[in-house]
XYZ file of C-alpha atoms in Angstrom:
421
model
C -1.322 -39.617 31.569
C 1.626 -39.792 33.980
C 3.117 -37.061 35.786
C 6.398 -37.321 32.931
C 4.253 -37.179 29.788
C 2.434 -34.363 30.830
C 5.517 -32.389 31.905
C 7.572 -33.542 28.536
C 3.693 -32.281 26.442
C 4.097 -29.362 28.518
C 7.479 -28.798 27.752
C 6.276 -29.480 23.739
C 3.802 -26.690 23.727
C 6.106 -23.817 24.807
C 8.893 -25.039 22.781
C 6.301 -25.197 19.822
C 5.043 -22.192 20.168
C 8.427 -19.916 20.520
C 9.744 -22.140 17.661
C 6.420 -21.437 15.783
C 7.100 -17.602 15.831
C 10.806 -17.721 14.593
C 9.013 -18.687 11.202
C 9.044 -15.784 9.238
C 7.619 -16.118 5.784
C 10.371 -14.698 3.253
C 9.978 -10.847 2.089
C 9.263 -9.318 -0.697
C 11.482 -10.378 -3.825
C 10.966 -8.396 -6.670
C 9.096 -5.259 -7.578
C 7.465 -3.616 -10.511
C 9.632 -1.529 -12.904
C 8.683 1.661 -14.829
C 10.981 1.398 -17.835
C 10.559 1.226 -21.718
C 12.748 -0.097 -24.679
C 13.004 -1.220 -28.184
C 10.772 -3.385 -29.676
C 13.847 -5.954 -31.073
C 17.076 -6.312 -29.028
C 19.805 -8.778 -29.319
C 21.708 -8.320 -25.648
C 25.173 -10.526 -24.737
C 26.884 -9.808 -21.901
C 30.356 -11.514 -20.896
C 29.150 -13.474 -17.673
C 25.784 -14.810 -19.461
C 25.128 -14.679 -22.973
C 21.380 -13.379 -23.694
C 19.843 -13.147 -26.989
C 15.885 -13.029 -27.299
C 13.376 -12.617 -29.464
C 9.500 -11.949 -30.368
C 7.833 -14.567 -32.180
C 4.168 -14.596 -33.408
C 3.385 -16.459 -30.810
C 5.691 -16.683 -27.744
C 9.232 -14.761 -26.722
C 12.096 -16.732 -27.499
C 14.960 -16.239 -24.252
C 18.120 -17.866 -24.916
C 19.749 -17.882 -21.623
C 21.622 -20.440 -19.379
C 22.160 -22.727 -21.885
C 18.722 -23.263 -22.829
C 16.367 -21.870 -25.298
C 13.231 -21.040 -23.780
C 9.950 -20.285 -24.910
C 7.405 -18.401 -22.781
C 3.335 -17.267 -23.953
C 3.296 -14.174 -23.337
C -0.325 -14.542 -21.687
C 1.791 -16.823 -18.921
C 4.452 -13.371 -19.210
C 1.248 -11.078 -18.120
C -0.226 -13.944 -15.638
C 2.468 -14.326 -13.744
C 3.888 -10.585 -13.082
C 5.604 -10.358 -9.289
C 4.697 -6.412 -9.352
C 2.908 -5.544 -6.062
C -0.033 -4.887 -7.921
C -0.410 -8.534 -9.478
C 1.247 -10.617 -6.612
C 2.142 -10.989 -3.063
C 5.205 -12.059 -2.468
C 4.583 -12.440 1.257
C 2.397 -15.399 0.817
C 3.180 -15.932 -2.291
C -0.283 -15.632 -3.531
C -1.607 -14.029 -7.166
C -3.554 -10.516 -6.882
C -3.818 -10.187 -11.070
C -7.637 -11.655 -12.308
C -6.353 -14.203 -14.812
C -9.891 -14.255 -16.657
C -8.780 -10.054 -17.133
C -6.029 -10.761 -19.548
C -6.179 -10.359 -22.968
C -5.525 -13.868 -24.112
C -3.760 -12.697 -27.462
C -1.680 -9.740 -25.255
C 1.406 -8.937 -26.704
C 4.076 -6.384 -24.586
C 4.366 -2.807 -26.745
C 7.897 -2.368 -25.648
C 10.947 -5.120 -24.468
C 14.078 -4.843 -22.944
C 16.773 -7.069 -21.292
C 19.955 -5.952 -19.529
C 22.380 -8.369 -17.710
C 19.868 -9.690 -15.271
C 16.248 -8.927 -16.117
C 13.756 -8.888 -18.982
C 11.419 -5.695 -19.198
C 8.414 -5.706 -20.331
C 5.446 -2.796 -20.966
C 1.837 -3.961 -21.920
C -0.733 -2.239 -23.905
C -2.105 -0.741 -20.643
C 1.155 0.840 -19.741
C 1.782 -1.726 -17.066
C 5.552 -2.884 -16.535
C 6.461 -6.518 -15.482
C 10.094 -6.790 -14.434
C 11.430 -10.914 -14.678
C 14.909 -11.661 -13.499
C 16.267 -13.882 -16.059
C 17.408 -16.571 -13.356
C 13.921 -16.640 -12.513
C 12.141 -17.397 -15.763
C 15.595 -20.041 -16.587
C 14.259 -22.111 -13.076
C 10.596 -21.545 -13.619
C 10.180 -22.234 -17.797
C 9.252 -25.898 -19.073
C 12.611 -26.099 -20.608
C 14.135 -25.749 -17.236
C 11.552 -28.096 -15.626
C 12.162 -30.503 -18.195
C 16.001 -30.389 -17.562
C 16.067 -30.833 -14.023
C 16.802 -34.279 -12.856
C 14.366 -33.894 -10.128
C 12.035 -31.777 -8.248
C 13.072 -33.488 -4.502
C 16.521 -34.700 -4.019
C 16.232 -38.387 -3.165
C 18.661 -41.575 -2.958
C 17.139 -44.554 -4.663
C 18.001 -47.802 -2.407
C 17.823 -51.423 -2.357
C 19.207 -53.080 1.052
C 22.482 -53.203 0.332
C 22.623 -49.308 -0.492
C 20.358 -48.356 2.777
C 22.216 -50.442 5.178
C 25.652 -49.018 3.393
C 24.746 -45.369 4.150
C 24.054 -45.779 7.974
C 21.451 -43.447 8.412
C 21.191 -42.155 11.701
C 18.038 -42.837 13.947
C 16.906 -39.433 15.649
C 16.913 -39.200 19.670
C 13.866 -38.641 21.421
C 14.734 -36.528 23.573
C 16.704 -33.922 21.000
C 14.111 -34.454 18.423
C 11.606 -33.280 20.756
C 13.827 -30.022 21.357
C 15.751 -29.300 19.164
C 15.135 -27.886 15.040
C 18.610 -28.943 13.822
C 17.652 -32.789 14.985
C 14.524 -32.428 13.770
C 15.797 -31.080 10.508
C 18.198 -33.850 10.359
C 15.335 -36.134 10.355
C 13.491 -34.620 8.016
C 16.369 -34.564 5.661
C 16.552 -38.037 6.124
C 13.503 -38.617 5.461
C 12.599 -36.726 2.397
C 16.028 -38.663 0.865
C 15.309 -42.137 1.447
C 11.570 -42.326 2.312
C 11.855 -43.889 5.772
C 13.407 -42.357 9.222
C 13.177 -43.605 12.678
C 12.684 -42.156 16.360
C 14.418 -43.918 18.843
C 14.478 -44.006 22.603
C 10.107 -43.337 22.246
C 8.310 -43.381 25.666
C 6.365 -46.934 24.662
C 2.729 -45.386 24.690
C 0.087 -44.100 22.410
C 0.487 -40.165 23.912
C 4.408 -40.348 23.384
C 3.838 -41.650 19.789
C 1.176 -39.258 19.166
C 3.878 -36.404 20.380
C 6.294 -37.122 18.562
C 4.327 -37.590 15.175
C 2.628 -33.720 15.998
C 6.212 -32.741 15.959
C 6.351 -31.492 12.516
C 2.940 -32.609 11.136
C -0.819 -33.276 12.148
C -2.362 -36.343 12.186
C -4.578 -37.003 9.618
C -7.962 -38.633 10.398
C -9.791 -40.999 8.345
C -12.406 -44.038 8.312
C -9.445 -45.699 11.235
C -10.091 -42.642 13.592
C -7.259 -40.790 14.884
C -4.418 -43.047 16.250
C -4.953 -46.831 15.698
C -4.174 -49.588 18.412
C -4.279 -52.708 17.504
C -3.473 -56.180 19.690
C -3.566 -59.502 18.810
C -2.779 -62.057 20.953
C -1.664 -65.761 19.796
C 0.297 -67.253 22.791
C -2.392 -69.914 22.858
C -0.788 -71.713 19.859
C 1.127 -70.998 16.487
C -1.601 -72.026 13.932
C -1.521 -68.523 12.710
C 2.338 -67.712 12.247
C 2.168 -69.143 8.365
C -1.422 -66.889 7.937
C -0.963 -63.228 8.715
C 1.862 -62.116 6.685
C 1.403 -59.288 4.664
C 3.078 -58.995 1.583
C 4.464 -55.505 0.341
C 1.687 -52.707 -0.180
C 0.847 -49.347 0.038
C -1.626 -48.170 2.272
C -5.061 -46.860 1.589
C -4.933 -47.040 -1.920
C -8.796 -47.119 -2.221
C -8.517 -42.544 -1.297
C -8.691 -40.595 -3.756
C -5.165 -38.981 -1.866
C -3.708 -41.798 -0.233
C -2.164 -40.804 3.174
C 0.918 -39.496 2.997
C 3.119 -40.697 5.639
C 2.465 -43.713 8.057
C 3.714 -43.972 11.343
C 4.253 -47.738 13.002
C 5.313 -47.855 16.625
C 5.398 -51.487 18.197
C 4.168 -50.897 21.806
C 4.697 -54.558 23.186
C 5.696 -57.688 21.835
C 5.761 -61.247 23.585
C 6.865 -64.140 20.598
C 8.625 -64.178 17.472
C 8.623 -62.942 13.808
C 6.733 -59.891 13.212
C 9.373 -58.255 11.530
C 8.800 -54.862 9.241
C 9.292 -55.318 5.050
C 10.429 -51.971 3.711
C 10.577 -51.444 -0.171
C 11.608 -48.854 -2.153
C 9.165 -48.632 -4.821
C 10.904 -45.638 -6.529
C 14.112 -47.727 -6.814
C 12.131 -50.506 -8.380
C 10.243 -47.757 -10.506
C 13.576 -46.421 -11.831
C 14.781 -50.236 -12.536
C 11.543 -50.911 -14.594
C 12.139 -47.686 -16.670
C 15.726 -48.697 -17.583
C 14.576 -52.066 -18.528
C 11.229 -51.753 -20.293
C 10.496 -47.403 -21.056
C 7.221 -49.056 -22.997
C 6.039 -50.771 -19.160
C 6.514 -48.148 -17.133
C 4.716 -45.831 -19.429
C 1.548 -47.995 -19.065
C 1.768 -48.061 -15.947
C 1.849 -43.959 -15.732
C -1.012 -43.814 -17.927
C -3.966 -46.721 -17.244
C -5.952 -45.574 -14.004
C -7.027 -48.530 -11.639
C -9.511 -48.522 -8.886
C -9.002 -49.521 -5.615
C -11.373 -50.224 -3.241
C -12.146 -50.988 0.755
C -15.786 -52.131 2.022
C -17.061 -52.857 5.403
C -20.345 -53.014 7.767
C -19.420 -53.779 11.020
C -22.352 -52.592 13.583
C -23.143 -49.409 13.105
C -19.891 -48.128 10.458
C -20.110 -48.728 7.147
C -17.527 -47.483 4.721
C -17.131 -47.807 0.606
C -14.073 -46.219 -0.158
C -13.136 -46.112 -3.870
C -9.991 -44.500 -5.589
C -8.319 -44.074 -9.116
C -5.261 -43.695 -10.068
C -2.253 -45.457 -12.232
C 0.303 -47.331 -10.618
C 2.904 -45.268 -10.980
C 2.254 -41.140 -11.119
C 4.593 -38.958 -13.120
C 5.002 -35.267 -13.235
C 4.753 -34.949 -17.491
C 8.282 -32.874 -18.080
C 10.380 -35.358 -16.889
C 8.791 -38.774 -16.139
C 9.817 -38.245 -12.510
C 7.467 -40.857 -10.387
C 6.369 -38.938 -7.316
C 3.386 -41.722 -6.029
C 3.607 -45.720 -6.103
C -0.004 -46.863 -5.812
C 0.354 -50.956 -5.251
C -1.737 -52.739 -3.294
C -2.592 -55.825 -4.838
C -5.117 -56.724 -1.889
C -6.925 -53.738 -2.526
C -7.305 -53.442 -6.295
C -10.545 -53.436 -7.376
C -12.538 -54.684 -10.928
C -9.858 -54.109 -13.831
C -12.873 -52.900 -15.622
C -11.847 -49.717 -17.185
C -9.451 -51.090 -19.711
C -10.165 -51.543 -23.248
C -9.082 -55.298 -23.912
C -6.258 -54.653 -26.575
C -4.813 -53.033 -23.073
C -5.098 -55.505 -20.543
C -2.678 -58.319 -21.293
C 0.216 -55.509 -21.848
C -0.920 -53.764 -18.394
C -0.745 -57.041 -17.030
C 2.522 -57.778 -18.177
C 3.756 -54.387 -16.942
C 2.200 -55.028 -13.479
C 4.112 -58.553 -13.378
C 7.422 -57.058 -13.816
C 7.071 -54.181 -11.734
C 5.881 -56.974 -9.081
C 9.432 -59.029 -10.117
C 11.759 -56.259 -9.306
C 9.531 -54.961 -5.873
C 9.824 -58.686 -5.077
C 13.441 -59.421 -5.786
C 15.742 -60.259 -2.214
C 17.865 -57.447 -2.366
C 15.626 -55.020 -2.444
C 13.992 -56.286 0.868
C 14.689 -54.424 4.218
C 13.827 -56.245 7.090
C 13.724 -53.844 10.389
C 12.518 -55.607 13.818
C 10.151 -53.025 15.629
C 10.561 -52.902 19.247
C 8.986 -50.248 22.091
C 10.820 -46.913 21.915
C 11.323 -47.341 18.095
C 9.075 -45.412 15.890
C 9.169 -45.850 12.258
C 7.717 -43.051 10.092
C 7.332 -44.093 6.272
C 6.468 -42.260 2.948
C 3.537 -44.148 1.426
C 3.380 -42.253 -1.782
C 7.072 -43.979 -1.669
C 7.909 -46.778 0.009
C 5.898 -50.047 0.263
C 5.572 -51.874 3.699
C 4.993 -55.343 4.740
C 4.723 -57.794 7.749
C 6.098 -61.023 8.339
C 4.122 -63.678 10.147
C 4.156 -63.533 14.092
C 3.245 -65.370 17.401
C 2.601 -64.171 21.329
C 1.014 -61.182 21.979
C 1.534 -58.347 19.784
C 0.392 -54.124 20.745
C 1.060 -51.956 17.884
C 0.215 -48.264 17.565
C 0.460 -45.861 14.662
C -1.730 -43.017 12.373
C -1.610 -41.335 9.309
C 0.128 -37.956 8.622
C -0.441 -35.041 6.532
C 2.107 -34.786 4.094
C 1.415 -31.011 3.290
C 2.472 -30.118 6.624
C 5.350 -32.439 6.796
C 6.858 -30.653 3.553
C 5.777 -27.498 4.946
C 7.673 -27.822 8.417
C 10.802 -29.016 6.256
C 10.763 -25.487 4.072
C 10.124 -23.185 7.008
C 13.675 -25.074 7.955
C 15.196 -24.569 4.934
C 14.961 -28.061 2.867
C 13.986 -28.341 -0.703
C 10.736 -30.275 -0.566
């Protein structure tokens, strides 16, 4: 490594470290409450109007404009007293398997903010109202999302002019590197610019906010291929649009392309939204996109070469949902991995087919294509539960670097920095 990298690393590690202590997990927000009160209670007040009641089988909360309904085993499971949780780590202290699974509170109350209630054991669970609004199915259900994101085609991407982080800040500074993040968790894609051209600078800055996960590739990939004898492969390599290791059972999270050194033409990036062409399939056919939430297909990667040998198999449908509100939160297309359709009862097939095909229409469609020429210094970080990637055909001599990366820590780094993620 020369001199420069090791004093920027250097540099790295100390500023990771003091910016690794400033992270202080949040304190504790709520603690138990001794109180009692009648059994039935009707309570309005003039900022929020309350009313609640005890059914047979669940309390009824009226609050917020919504009419919840909450079991009140999940009321005694999920108690923020300091007995039954810690709200420093945010971690349950109650034994689930020790509640009574027909429990039923002895006494109730609600005042302007918080719902009381006592069980049979003379324990006291205090909810803010607020809190049970953001955290029942009703409010789940209601909430257009759980991540903020902007849906694009090329037209919208290139119209917003998102900003390309700076090495040299990003490396330094939070409020660049939240920035990016931001960035990133909205559209799916976010670039580095200005990237020392070498494997350790791209492996920096991709340890900036997450670790590199390692799989059947190793840790950081290199690959060169070299066709300045002749151009009988520019109309054979291009890769159509995909999302990477589809055959894991968790497909990587984030991939991270950094073209080292290129000598010849084409070889230009295809980034598509596969959200945005998620979104236009549910608008057109609801009936489609639901089969495509709901038929699991394998995918699957084989090799022996010397002394590896890998089988790598995993399920999942096309398109993954959260179940409250049909929000897609994984795109799982790879039509060079896909493995046997052999799970499908045959009634099935044709209509999963025809799903598939128009799915493939609208990820396919010209104006949903964004073309981005990779050069050294420019490092391209993409969400592959998100956003489908491609290659165009190339010639010359071609050195491209790039890994996988956790995407628990990436959403972690961008919530110790205050994003919703």
């Amino acid at each position: 490594m020369s001199l420069t990298g090791m004093l920027v690393r250097l540099r790295w590690t100390v500023h990771s470290a003091s910016w690794a202590r400033g992270l202080v997990p949040l304190g504790d927000r709520c603690q138990s409450a001794q109180v009692a009160g009648k059994r039935w209670q009707h309570t309005k007040t003039q900022a929020t109007p309350c009313n609640w009641k005890l059914l047979e089988d669940c309390f009824e909360l009226s609050y917020g404009g919504l009419v919840m309904n909450f079991n009140y085993v999940w009321l005694r499971d999920h108690c923020r007293s300091a007995s039954c949780y810690n709200s420093k780590t945010n971690q349950r202290s109650l034994d689930t398997a020790s509640v009574e699974l027909h429990i039923r509170p002895t006494k109730t109350r609600v005042d302007e903010e918080n719902l009381f209630l006592t069980w049979p054991d003379g324990h006291v669970t205090r909810y803010n109202l607020a809190w049970l609004v953001e955290n029942s199915y009703e409010g789940q259900k209601q909430s257009a999302t759980m991540q903020t994101r902007v849906l694009w085609n090329s037209d919208i991407y290139s119209t917003a002019k998102v900003p390309s982080a700076s090495w040299g800040e990003f490396m330094s500074c939070d409020e660049e590197l939240k920035t990016f993040l931001s960035n990133f968790l909205l559209y799916g894609i976010a670039f580095v610019e200005d990237v020392p051209a070498t494997l350790d600078a791209t492996e920096m800055v991709t340890q900036r906010f997450s670790l590199i996960r390692e799989t059947i590739y190793g840790r950081m990939w290199n690959f060169t291929s070299d066709f300045s004898r002749g151009d009988t492969a520019y109309t054979k390599l291009a890769l159509d649009r995909h999302t990477d290791t589809s055959y894991f059972q968790e497909p990587s999270g984030i991939q991270v392309f950094h073209c080292l050194r290129h000598e010849g033409t084409g070889g230009r990036t295809l980034l598509v939204d596969g959200f945005y062409a998620a979104d236009k399939l549910l608008q057109q056919s609801p009936e489609d996109f639901e089969i495509l939430t709901r038929i699991p297909i394998k995918h699957e990667y084989r090799e022996t070469v010397g002394v590896h040998r890998n089988h790598m198999i995993g399920t999942g449908p096309v398109l993954s949902v959260y179940p409250w509100n049909n929000e897609v939160y994984m795109i799982r297309y790879n039509n060079y991995d896909r493995a046997v359709i052999n799970g499908v009862p045959h009634n099935m097939v044709q209509r999963w087919y025809g799903a598939h095909r128009l799915l493939t229409a609208e990820l396919r469609k010209p104006e949903n294509e964004l073309w981005v020429k990779l050069k050294p210094g420019k490092v391209l970080f993409i969400d592959n539960w998100r956003v489908l990637h491609g290659r165009e055909s190339f010639t010359g001599f071609r050195q491209l670097c790039g890994c996988y990366l956790s995407r628990d820590d990436m959403l972690n780094t961008a919530r110790m920095l205050g994003l919703q993620a």
